[in-house]
Coordinates of C-alpha atoms in Angstrom, one line a residue:
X681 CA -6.8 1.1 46.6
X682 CA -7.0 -2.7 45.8
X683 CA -4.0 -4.2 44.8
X684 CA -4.2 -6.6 42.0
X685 CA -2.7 -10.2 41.7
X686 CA -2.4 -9.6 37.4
X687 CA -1.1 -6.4 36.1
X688 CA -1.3 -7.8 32.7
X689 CA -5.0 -8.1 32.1
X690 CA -6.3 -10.8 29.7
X691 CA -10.3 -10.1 29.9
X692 CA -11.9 -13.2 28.6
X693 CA -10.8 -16.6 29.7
X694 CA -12.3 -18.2 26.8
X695 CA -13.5 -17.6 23.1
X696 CA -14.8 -20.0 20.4
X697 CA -14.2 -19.0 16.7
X698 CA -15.2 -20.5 13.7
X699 CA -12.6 -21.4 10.9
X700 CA -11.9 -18.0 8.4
X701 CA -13.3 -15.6 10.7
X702 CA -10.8 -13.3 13.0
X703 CA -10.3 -12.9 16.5
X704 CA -9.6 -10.1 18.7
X705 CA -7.2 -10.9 21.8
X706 CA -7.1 -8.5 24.7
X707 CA -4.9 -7.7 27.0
X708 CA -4.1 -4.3 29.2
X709 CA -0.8 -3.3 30.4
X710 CA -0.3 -0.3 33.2
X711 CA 2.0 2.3 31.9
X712 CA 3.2 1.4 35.4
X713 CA 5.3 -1.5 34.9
X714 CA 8.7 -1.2 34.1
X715 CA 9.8 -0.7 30.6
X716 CA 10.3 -3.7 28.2
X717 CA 8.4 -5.7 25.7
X718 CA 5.6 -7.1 25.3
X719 CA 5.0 -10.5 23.4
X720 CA 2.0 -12.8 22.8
X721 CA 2.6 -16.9 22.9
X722 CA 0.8 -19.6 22.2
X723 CA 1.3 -22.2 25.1
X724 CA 3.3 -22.2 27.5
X725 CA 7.1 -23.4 28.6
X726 CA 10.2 -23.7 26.0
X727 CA 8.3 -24.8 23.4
X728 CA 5.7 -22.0 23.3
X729 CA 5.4 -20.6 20.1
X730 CA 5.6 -16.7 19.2
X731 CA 2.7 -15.2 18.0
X732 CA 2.8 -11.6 18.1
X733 CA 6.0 -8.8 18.8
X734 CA 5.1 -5.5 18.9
X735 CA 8.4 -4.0 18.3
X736 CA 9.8 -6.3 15.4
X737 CA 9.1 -9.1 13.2
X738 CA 6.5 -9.9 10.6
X739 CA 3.2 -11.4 11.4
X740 CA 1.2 -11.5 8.3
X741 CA -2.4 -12.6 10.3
X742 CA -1.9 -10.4 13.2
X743 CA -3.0 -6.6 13.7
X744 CA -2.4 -4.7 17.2
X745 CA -5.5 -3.0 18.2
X746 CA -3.8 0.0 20.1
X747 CA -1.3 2.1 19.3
X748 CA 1.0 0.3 21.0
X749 CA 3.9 3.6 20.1
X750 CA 1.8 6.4 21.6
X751 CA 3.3 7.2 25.5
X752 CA 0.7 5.8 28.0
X753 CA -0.8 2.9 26.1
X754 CA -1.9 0.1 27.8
X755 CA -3.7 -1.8 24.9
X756 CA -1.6 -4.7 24.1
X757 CA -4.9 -6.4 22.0
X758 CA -4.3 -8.2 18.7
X759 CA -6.1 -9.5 16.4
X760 CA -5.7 -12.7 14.6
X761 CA -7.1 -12.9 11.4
X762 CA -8.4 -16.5 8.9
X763 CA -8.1 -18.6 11.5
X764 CA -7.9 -22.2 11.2
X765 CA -8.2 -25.3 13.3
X766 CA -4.6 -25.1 14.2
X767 CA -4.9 -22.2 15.9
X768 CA -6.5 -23.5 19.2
X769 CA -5.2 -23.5 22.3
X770 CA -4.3 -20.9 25.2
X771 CA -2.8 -17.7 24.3
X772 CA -0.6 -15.3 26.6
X773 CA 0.0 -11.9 26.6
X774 CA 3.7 -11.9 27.9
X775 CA 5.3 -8.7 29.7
X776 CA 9.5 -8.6 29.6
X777 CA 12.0 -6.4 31.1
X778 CA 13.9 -4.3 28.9
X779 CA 16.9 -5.7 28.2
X780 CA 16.4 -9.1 29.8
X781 CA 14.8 -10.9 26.6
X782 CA 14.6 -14.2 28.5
X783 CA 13.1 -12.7 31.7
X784 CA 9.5 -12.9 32.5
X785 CA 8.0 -9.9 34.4
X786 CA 4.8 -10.7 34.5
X787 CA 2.2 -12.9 31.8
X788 CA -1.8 -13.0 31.5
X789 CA -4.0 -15.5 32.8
X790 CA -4.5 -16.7 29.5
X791 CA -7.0 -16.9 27.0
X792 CA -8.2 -20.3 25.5
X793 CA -9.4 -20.3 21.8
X794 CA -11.6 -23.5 20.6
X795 CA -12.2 -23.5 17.1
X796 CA -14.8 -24.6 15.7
X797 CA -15.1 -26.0 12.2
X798 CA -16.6 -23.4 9.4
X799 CA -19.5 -25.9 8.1
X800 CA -18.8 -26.5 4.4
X801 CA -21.2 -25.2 1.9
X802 CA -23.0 -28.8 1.4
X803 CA -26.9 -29.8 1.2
X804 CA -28.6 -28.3 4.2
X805 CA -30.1 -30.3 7.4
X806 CA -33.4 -29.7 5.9
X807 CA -33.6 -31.6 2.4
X808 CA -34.7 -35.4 2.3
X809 CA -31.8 -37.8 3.7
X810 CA -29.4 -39.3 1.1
X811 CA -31.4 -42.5 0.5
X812 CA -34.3 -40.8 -0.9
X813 CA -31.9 -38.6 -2.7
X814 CA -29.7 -41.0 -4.4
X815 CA -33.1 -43.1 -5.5
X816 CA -34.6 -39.8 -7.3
X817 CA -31.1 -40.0 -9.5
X818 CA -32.5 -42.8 -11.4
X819 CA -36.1 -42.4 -10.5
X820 CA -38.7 -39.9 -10.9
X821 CA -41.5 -41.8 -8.5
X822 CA -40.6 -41.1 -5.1
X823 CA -41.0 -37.6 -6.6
X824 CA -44.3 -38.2 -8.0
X825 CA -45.9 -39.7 -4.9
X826 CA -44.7 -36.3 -3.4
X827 CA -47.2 -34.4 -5.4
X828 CA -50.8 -34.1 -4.2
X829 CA -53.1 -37.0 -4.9
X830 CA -55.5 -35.5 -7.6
X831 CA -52.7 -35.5 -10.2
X832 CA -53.3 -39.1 -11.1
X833 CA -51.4 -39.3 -14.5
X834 CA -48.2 -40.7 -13.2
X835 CA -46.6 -39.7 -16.8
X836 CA -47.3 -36.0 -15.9
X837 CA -44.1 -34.3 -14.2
X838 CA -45.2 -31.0 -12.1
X839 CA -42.6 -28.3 -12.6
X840 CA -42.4 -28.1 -8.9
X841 CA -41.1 -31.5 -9.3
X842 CA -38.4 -30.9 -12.0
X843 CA -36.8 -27.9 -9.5
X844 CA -36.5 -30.4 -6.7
X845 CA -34.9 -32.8 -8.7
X846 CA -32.4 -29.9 -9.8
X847 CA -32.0 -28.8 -6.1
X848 CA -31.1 -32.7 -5.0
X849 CA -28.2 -32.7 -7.7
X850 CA -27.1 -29.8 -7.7

């Protein structure tokens, strides 16, 4: 059959998350390779940071997806849960030789995560921009001229008009 350049399977090159949510990590190893770990960095080189060991440690945001003790897995998924800005960047699914801890067999392509920034629970895009809004504070007649020309008694306040007021403040 084909021979393939990556054992270790990382299936998606890229994923965007938003700040809070979790993210699910993929990777596939054969039951082939030879026996020995398998770890999950963050970057690359000496200063790559551990994310995920699936024989030891504690990893409070991370879940494995398979069951990485039954014989014959090959789901080495994770997933990372509240994420946060500082979790970007390219993510490896690392496969070791048993007993050689420092000794890559084989890594992923990689995965790169962008995170994008939860939008804050403010005004939305839709209400009248901040000048108009600061000027109701201390003035009713920008609201008043919003109300339909027959109501011609500038001292009358619509109701309609006293709950758009509230929704500008509050």
């Amino acid at each position: 059959g084909a021979t393939h350049m990556f054992h270790v399977q990382q299936t998606e090159m890229s994923q965007t998350v938003s700040t809070g949510e979790s993210i699910i990590l993929s990777c596939s190893v054969p039951d082939t390779l030879p026996n020995g770990p398998v770890l999950w960095f963050k970057g690359t080189g000496p200063n790559r940071k551990l994310i995920y060991n699936f024989k030891q440690g504690h990893f409070p945001r991370v879940k494995e997806i398979g069951d990485t003790n039954k014989p014959g897995n090959t789901d080495f998924s994770i997933r990372i849960h509240e994420i946060s800005l500082a979790d970007a960047g390219t993510y490896y699914c690392v496969k070791f030789i048993k007993g050689k801890a420092t000794e890559e067999y084989q890594s992923g392509q990689g995965t790169q995560v962008f995170v994008t920034a939860e939008q804050n629970p403010g005004p939305p895009q839709n209400r009248p921009t901040g000048r108009a809004g600061s000027r109701v504070h201390h003035d009713a007649r920008p609201c008043l001229s919003a109300l339909p020309e027959r109501n011609n008694r500038n001292d009358f306040i619509h109701p309609c008009c006293c709950l758009w007021l509230l929704g500008l403040t509050g």
